[in-house]
Short mmCIF file of C-alpha atoms and ligand atoms in Angstrom, two decimals:
data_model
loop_
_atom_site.label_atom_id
_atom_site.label_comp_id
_atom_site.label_asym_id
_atom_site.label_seq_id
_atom_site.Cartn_x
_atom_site.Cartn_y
_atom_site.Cartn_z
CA UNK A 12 44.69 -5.65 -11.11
CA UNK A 13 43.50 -2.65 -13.18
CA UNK A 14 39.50 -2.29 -13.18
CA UNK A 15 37.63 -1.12 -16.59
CA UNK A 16 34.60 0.61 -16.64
CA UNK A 17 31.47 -1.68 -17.24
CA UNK A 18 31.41 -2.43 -21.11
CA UNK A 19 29.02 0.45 -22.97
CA UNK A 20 29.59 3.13 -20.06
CA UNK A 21 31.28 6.06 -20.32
CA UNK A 22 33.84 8.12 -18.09
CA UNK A 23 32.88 11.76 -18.99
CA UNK A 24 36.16 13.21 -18.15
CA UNK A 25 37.08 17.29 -17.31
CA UNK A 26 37.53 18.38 -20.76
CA UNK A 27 34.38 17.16 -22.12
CA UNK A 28 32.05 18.54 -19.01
CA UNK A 29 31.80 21.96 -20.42
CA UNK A 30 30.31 19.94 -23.58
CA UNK A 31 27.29 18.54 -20.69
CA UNK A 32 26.59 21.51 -19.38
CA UNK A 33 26.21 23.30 -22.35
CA UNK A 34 23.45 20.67 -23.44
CA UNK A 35 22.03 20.28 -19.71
CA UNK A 36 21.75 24.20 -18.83
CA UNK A 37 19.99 24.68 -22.74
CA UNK A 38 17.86 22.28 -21.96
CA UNK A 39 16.87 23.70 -18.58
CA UNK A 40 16.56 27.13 -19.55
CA UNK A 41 14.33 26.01 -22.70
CA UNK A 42 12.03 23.91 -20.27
CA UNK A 43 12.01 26.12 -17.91
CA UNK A 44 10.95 28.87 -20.69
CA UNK A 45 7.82 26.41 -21.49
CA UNK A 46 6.51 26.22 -18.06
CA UNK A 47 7.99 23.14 -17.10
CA UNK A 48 9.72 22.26 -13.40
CA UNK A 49 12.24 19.99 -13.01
CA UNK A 50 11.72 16.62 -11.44
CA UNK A 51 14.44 13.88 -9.68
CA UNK A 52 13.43 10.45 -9.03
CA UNK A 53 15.13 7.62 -7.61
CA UNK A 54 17.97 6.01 -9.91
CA UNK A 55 15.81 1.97 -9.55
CA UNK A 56 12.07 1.66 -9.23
CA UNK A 57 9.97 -1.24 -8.35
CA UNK A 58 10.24 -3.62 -11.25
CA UNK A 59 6.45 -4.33 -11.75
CA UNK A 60 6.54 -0.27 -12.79
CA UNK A 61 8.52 -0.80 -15.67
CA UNK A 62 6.92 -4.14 -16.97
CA UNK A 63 3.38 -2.74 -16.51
CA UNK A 64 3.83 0.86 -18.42
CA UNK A 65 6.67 0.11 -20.84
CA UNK A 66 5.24 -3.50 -21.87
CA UNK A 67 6.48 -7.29 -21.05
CA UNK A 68 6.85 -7.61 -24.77
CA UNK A 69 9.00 -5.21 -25.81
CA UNK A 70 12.51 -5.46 -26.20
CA UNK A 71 13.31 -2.95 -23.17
CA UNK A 72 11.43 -4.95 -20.69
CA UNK A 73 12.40 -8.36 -22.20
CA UNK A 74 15.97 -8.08 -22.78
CA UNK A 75 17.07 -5.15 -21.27
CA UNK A 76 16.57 -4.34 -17.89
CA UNK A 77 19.30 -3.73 -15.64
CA UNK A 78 17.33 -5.95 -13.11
CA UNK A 79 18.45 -7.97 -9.46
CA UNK A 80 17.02 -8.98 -6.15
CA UNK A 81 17.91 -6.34 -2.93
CA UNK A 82 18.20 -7.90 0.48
CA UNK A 83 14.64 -7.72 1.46
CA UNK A 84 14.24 -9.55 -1.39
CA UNK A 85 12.41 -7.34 -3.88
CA UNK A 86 12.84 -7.19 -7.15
CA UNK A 87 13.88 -3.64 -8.07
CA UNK A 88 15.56 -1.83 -12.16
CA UNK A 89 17.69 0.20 -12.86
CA UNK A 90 15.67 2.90 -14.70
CA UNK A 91 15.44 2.38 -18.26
CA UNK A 92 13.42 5.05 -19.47
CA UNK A 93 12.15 8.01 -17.89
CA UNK A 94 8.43 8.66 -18.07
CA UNK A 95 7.54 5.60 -15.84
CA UNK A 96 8.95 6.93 -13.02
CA UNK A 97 7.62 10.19 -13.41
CA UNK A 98 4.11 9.19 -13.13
CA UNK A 99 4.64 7.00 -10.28
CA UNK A 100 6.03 10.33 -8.68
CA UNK A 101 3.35 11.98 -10.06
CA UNK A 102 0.56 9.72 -8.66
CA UNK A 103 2.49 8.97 -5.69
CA UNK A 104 2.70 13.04 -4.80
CA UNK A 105 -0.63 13.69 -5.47
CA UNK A 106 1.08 16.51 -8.01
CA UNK A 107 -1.95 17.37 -9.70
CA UNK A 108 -3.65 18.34 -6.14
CA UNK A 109 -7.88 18.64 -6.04
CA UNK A 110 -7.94 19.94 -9.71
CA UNK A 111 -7.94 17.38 -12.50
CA UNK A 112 -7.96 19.62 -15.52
CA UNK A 113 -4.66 20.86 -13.93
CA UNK A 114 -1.83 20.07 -16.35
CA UNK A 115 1.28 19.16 -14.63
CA UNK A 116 4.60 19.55 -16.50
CA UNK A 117 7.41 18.14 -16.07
CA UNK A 118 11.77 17.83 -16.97
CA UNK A 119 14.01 15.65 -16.01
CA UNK A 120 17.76 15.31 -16.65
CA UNK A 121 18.99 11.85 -15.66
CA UNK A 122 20.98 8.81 -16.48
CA UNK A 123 19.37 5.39 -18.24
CA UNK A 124 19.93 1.89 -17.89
CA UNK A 125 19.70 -0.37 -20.90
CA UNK A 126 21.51 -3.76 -21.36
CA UNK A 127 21.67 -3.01 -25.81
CA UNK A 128 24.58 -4.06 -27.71
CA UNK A 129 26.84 -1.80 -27.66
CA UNK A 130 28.43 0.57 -30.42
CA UNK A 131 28.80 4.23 -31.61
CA UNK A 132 25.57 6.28 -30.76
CA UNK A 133 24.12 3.17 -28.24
CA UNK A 134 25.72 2.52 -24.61
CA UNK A 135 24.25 0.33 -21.35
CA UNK A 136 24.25 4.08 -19.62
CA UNK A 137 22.98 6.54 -21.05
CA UNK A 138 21.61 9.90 -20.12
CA UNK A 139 17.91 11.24 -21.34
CA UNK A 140 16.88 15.09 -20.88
CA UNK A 141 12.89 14.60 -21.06
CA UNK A 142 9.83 16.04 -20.47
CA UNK A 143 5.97 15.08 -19.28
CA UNK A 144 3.25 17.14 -19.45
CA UNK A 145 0.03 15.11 -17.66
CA UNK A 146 -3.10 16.39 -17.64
CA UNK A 147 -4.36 17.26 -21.07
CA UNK A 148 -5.44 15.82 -24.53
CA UNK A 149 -5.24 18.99 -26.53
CA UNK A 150 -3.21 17.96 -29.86
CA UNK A 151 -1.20 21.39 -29.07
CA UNK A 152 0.30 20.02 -26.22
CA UNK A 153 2.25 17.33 -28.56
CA UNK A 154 3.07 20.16 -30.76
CA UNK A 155 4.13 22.08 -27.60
CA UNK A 156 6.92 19.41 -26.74
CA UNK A 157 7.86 18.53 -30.54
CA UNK A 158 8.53 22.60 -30.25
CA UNK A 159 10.47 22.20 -27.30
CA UNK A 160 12.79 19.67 -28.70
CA UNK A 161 12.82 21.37 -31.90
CA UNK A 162 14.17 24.59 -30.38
CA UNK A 163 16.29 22.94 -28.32
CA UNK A 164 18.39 21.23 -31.36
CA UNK A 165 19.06 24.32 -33.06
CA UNK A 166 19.96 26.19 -30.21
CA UNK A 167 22.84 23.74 -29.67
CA UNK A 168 23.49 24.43 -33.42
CA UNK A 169 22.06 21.22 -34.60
CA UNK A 170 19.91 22.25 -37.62
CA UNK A 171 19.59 19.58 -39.97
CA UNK A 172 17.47 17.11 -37.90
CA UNK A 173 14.41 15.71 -38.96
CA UNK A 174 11.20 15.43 -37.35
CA UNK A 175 9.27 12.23 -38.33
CA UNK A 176 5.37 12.16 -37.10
CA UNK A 177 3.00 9.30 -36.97
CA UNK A 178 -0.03 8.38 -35.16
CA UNK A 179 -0.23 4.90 -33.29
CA UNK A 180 -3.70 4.82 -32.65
CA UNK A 181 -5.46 3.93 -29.64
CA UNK A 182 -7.27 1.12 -27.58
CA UNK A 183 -9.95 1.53 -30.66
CA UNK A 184 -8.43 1.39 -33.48
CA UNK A 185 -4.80 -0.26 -32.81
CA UNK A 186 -6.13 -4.01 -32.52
CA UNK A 187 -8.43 -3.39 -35.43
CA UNK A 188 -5.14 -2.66 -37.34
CA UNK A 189 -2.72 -4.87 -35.28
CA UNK A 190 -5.38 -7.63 -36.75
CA UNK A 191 -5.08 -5.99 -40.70
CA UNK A 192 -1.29 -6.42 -40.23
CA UNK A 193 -0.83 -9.66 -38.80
CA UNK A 194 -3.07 -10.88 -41.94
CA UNK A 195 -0.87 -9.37 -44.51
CA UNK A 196 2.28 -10.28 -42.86
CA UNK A 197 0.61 -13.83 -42.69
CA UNK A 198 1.58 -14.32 -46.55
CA UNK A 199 5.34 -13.18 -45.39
CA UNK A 200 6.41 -14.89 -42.68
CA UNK A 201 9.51 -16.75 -44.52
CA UNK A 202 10.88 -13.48 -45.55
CA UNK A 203 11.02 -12.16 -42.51
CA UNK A 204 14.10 -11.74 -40.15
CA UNK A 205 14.58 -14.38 -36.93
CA UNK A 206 13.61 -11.72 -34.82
CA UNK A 207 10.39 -10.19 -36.69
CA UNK A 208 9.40 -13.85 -37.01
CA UNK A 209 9.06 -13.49 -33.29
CA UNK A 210 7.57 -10.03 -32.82
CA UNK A 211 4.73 -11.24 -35.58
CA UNK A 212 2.64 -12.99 -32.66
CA UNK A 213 3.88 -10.65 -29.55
CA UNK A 214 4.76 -7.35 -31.16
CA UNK A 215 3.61 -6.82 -35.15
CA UNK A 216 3.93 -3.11 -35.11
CA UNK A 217 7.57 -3.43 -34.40
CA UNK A 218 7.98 -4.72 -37.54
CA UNK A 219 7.56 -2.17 -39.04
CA UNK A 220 10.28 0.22 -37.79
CA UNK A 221 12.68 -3.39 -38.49
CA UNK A 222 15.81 -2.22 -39.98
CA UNK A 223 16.50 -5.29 -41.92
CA UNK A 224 16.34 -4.82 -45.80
CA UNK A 225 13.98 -7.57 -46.47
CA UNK A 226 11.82 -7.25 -43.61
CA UNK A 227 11.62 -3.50 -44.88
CA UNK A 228 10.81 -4.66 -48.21
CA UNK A 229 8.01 -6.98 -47.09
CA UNK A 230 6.32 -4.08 -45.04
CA UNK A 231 6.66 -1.45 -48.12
CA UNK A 232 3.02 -2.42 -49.04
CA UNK A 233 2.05 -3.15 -45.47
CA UNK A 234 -1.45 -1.51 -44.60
CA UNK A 235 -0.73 1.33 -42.68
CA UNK A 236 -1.80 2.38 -39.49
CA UNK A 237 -3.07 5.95 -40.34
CA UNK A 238 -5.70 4.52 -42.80
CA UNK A 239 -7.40 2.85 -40.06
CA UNK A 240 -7.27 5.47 -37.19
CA UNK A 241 -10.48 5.88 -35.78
CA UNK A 242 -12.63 9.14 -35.94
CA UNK A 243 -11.07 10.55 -32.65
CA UNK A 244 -7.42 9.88 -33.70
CA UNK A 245 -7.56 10.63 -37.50
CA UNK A 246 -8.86 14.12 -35.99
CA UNK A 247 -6.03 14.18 -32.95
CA UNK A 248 -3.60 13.67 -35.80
CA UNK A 249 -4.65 16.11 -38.12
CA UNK A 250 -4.71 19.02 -35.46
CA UNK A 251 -1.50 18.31 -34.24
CA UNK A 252 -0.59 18.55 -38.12
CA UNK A 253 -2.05 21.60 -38.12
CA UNK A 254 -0.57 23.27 -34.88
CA UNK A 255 2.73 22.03 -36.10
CA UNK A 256 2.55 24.19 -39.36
CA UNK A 257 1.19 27.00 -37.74
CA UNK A 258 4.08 27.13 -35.13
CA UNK A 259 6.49 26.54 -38.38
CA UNK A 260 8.18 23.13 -37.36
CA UNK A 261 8.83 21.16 -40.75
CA UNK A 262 7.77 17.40 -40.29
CA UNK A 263 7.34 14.27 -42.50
CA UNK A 264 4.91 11.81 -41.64
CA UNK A 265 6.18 8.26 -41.66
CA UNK A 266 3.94 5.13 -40.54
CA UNK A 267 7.38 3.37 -39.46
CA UNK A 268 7.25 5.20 -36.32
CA UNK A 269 5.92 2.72 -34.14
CA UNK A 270 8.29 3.64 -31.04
CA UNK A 271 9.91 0.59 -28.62
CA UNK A 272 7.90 1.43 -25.77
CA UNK A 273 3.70 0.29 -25.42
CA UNK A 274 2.52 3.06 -23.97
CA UNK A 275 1.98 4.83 -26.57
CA UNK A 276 -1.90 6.08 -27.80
CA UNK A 277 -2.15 8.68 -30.65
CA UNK A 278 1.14 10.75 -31.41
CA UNK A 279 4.72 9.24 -32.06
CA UNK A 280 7.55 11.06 -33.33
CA UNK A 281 11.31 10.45 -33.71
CA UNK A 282 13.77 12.94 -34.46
CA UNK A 283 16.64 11.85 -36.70
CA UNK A 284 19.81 13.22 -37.44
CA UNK A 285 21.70 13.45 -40.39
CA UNK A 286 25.30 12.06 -40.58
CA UNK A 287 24.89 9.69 -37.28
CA UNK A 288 25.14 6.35 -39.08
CA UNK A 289 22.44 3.52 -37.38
CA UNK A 290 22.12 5.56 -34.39
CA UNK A 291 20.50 8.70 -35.95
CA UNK A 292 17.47 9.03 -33.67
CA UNK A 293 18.58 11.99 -31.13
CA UNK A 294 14.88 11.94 -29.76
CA UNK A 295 11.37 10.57 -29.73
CA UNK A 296 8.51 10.74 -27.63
CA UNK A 297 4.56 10.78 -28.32
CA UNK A 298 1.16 10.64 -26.06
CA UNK A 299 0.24 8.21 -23.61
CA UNK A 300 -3.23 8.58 -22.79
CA UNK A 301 -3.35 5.29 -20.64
CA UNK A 302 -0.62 5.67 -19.00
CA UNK A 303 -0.82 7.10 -16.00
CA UNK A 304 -4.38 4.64 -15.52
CA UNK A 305 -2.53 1.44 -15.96
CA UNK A 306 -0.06 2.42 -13.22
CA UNK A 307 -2.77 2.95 -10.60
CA UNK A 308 -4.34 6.64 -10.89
CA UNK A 309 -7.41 8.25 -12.37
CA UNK A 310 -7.74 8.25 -16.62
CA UNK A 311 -4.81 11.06 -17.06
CA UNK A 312 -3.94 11.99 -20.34
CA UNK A 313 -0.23 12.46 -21.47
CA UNK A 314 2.94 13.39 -23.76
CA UNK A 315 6.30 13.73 -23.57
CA UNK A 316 9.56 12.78 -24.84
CA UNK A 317 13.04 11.84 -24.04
CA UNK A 318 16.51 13.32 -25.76
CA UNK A 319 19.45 10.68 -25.68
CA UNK A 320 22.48 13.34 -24.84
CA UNK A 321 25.21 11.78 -25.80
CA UNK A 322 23.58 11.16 -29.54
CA UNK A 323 22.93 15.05 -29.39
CA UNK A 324 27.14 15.82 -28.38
CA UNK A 325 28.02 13.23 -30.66
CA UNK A 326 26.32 15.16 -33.57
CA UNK A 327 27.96 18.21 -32.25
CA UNK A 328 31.09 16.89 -32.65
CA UNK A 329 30.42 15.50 -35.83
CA UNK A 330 29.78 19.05 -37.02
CA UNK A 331 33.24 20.54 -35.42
CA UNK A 332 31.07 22.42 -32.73
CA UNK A 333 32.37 22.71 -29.24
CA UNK A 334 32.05 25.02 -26.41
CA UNK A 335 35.10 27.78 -27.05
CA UNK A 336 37.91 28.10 -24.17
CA UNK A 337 36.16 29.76 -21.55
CA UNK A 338 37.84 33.58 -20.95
CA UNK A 339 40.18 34.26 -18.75
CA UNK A 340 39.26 34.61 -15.24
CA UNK A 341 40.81 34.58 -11.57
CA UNK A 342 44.43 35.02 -10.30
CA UNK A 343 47.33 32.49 -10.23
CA UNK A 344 50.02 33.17 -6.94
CA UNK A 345 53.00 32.51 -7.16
CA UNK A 346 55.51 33.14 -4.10
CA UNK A 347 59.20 32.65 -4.81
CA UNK A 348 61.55 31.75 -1.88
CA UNK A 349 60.57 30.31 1.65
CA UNK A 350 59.19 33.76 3.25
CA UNK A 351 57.06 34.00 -0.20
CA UNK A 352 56.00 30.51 -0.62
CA UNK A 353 54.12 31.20 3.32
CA UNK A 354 52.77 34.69 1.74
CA UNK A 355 51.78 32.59 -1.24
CA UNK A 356 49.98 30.17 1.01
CA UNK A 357 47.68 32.84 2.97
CA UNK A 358 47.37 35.30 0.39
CA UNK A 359 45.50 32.39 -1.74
CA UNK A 360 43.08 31.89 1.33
CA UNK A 361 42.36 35.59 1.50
CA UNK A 362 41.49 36.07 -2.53
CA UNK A 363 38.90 32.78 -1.79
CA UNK A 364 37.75 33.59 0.71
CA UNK A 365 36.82 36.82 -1.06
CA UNK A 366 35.02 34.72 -4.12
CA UNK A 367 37.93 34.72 -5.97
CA UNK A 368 38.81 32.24 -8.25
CA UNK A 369 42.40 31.18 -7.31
CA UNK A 370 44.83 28.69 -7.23
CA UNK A 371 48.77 28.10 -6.51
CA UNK A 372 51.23 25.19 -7.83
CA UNK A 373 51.86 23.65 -4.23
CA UNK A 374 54.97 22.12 -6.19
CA UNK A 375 56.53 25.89 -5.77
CA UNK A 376 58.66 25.49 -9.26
CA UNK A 377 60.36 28.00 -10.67
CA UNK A 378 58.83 31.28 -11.84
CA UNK A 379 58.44 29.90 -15.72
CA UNK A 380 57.00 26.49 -14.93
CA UNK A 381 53.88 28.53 -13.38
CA UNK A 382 53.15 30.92 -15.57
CA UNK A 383 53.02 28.52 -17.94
CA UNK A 384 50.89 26.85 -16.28
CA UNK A 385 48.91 29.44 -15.05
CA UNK A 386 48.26 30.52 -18.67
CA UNK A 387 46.66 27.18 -19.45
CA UNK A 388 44.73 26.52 -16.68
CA UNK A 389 43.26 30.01 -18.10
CA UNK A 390 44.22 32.29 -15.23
CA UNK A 391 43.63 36.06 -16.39
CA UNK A 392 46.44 37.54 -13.70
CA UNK A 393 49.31 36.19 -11.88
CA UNK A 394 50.07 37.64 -8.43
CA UNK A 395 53.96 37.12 -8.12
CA UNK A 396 56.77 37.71 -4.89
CA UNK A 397 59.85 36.52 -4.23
CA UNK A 398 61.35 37.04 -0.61
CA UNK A 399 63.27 40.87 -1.67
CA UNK A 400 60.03 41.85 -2.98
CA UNK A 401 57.65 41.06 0.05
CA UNK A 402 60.13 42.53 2.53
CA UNK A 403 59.59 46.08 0.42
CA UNK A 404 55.39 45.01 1.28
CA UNK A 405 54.96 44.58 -2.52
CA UNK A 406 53.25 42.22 -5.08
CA UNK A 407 53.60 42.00 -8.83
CA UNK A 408 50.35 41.47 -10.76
CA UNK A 409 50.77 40.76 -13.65
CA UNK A 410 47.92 40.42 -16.25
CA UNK A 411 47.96 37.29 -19.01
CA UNK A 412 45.79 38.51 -21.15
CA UNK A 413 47.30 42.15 -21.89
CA UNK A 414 51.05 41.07 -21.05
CA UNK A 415 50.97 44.18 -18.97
CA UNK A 416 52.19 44.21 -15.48
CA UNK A 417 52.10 46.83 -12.38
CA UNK A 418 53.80 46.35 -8.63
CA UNK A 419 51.20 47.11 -5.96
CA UNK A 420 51.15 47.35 -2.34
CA UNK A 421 50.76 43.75 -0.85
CA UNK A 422 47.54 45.22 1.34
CA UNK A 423 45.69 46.78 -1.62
CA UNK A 424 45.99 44.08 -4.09
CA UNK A 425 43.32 41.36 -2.54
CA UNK A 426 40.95 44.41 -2.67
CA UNK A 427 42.09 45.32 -5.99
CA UNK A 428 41.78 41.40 -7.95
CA UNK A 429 38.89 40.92 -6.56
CA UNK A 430 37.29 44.26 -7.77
CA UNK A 431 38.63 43.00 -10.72
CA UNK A 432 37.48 39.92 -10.57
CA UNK A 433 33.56 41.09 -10.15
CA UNK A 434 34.05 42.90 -13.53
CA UNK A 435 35.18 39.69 -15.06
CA UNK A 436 32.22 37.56 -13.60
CA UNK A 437 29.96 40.33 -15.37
CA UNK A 438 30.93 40.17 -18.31
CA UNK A 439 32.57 36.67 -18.19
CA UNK A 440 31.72 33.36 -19.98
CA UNK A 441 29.00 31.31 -17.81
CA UNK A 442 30.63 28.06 -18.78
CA UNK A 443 34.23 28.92 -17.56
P1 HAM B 527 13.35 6.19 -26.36
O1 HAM B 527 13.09 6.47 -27.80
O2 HAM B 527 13.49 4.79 -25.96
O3 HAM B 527 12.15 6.87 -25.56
O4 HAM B 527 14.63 7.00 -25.91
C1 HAM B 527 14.73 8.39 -26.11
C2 HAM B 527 16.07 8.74 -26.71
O5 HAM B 527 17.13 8.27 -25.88
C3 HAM B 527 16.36 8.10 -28.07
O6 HAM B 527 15.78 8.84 -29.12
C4 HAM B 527 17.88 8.18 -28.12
O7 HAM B 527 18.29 9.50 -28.49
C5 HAM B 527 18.26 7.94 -26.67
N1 HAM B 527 18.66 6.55 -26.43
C6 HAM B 527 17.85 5.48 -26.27
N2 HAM B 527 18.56 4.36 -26.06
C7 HAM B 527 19.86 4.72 -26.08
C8 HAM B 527 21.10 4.02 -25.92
N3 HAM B 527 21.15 2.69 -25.67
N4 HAM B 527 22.26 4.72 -26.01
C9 HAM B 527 22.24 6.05 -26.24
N5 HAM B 527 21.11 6.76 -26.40
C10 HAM B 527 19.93 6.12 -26.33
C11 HAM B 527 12.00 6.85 -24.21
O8 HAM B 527 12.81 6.40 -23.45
C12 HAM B 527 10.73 7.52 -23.74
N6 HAM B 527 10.68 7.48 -22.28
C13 HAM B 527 10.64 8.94 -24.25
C14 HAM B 527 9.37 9.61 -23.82
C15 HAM B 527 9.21 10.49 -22.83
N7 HAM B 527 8.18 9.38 -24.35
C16 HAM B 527 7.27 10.09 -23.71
N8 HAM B 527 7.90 10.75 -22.76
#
């Protein structure tokens, strides 16, 4: 019996981790550089959490939940989105302390449950880099983590992506418009896909962002939601415009962006990039002003947003960019003959013991089978004896990247590779 991996997962094998940590460490030095600490919560919350904040209508909560019963009989999900869970944490920790103009922020790294269909760009696990920042309504706060994510893109060498801004409204003026919509769609109905059919009683902003050509068609001359923002939002919206511009992020404004998630109020933005096929949105966020109130806490204000990863590698590759072989670094032993292979053995301990990187081929082949492979595991010296050599208290060291090679006292040469092996780690390659 030979076991797959659950359909839409992924096995992120050795040769593509340097790819991950490239995009994980960027993303945690750039968050870090806005003020933000990171954050781990547990892998499944209470259901009720996810139902309540992301919405029982939409199709996350309705369709895709990674949901089932524990023993004790509680119902409990697999995480499918991030900023739930970070303000039960953040209620549940009393993070803002005594001061509630105190804005918390907030990054997480972490994997995501969704049962989708499957293809290129969409999996059931999938992992989100995201932020929260709770505590504030200033419009420059959603310009702040638009910035974030913009930076973040380009440092990864991702430069053509697209920022696309809209403004969802709030408790005020979203059922005055949900109402404008569901009239004009009223006219429509038998155009419509199967499934906007559906989302016209539950859901009629979603149809909106529908992909299907004649559902898109219907909606061109759709009233739009920025027309009937209220005082407080039209002005939220046009400051965050503003900020935007005077930071020097490039943005269109679309009213598709209607974002599959309810908690929304005010800002949404997706950004899309180019060359990705159907699954072009590497990110997408906004501010949720009633969030953290409808999970229990005091009136909070909100924004954040949430990066899918493998989207953001997969447009990497798309480009031909990769993390380049990491330099050479550490010593490869190689002891030929009995006596040697014991030298070998306990000279390895001593270089790791001193922080050496170091390794041996406990196979013992002969002396061309491991520098070969000592050269591609990317060793940057081999230490080699044989039996004649050892008895004479002498090792050869021989350096791969040079080609040069010296014979040196058994006794000095721990001391001397790992003097050597500080200089590398200083001016080395951090993702080796
Ligand atoms: P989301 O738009 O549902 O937002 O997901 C964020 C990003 O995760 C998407 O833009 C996409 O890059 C990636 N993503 C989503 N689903 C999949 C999938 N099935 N396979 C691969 N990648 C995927 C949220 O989840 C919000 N919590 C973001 C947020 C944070 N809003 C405010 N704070």
């Amino acid at each position: 019996m030979r076991y797959k991996r659950p359909r839409g997962t992924q096995d992120i094998l050795p040769d593509q981790v340097s790819e991950w940590r490239l995009a994980e460490e960027t993303f945690r030095r750039i968050a870090n550089d806005f003020g933000y600490s990171e954050i781990r919560t547990p892998i499944f919350e209470e259901t009720d959490l996810f139902v309540r904040s992301v919405g029982a209508e939409t199709d996350i909560v309705a369709k895709e939940m990674y949901t089932f019963s524990d023993r004790g009989g509680r119902s409990l999900t697999l995480r499918p989105e991030g900023t739930a869970p970070v303000v039960r944490a953040f209620l549940e920790n009393n993070l803002q302390g005594t001061d509630p103009g105190r804005v918390v922020k907030l990054f997480y790294i972490a994997p995501v449950f969704r049962y989708d269909r499957p293809q290129a760009g969409r999996y059931r696990q999938h992992h989100q880099a995201g932020i929260e920042a709770l505590g504030s309504a200033s419009p420059a706060l959603d310009a702040e983590v638009m910035h974030l994510a913009w930076l973040f893109y380009s440092a990864l060498g991702l430069e053509q992506v697209d920022l696309l801004l809209n403004s969802v409204g709030c408790t005020v003026c979203r059922p005055v418009y949900v109402e404008r919509l569901r009239a004009y769609l009223a006219g429509h109905a038998r155009a419509l896909c199967d499934d906007c059919r559906r989302r016209y009683e539950a859901n009629p902003l979603r149809i909106l962002d529908c992909k299907n050509p004649a559902c898109r068609q219907v909606t061109a001359d759709a009233p739009m939601m920025l027309d009937v923002l209220c005082d407080d939002c039209a002005r939220h919206f046009a400051e965050v415009r503003k900020v935007l511009e005077t930071i020097g992020i490039t943005y269109q404004v679309d009213p598709r962006i209607v974002r599959g998630l309810d908690y929304y109020t005010k800002t949404a933005f997706e950004f899309v990039g180019k060359g990705l096929g159907a699954q072009d949105a590497l990110g997408g966020g906004g501010r949720y002003d009633g969030l953290v109130e409808a999970c229990g806490g005091p009136p909070t204000p909100g924004v954040g947003l949430g990066i899918g990863l493998e989207r953001v590698l997969l447009a990497r590759q798309a480009l031909g960019l990769s993390v380049g072989a990491p330099a050479r670094r550490g010593v490869f032993v190689i002891g030929l003959g009995e006596a040697a292979a014991q030298w070998a053995i306990a000279f390895l301990a001593r270089l790791r013991a001193a922080g050496v990187r170091a390794d041996l081929d406990y196979r013992f082949r002969s002396l061309r089978a491991q520098m070969r492979h000592a050269d591609a595991m990317g060793f940057r010296y081999a230490a080699i004896a044989g039996d004649e050599e050892l008895s004479r208290g002498e090792v050869t060291v021989r350096d791969l990247e040079t080609a040069t090679q010296e014979s040196l006292p058994t006794e000095g040469a721990i001391e001397y590779l790992s003097s050597m092996s500080r200089r590398e780690h200083c001016g080395g390659n951090a993702h080796g």
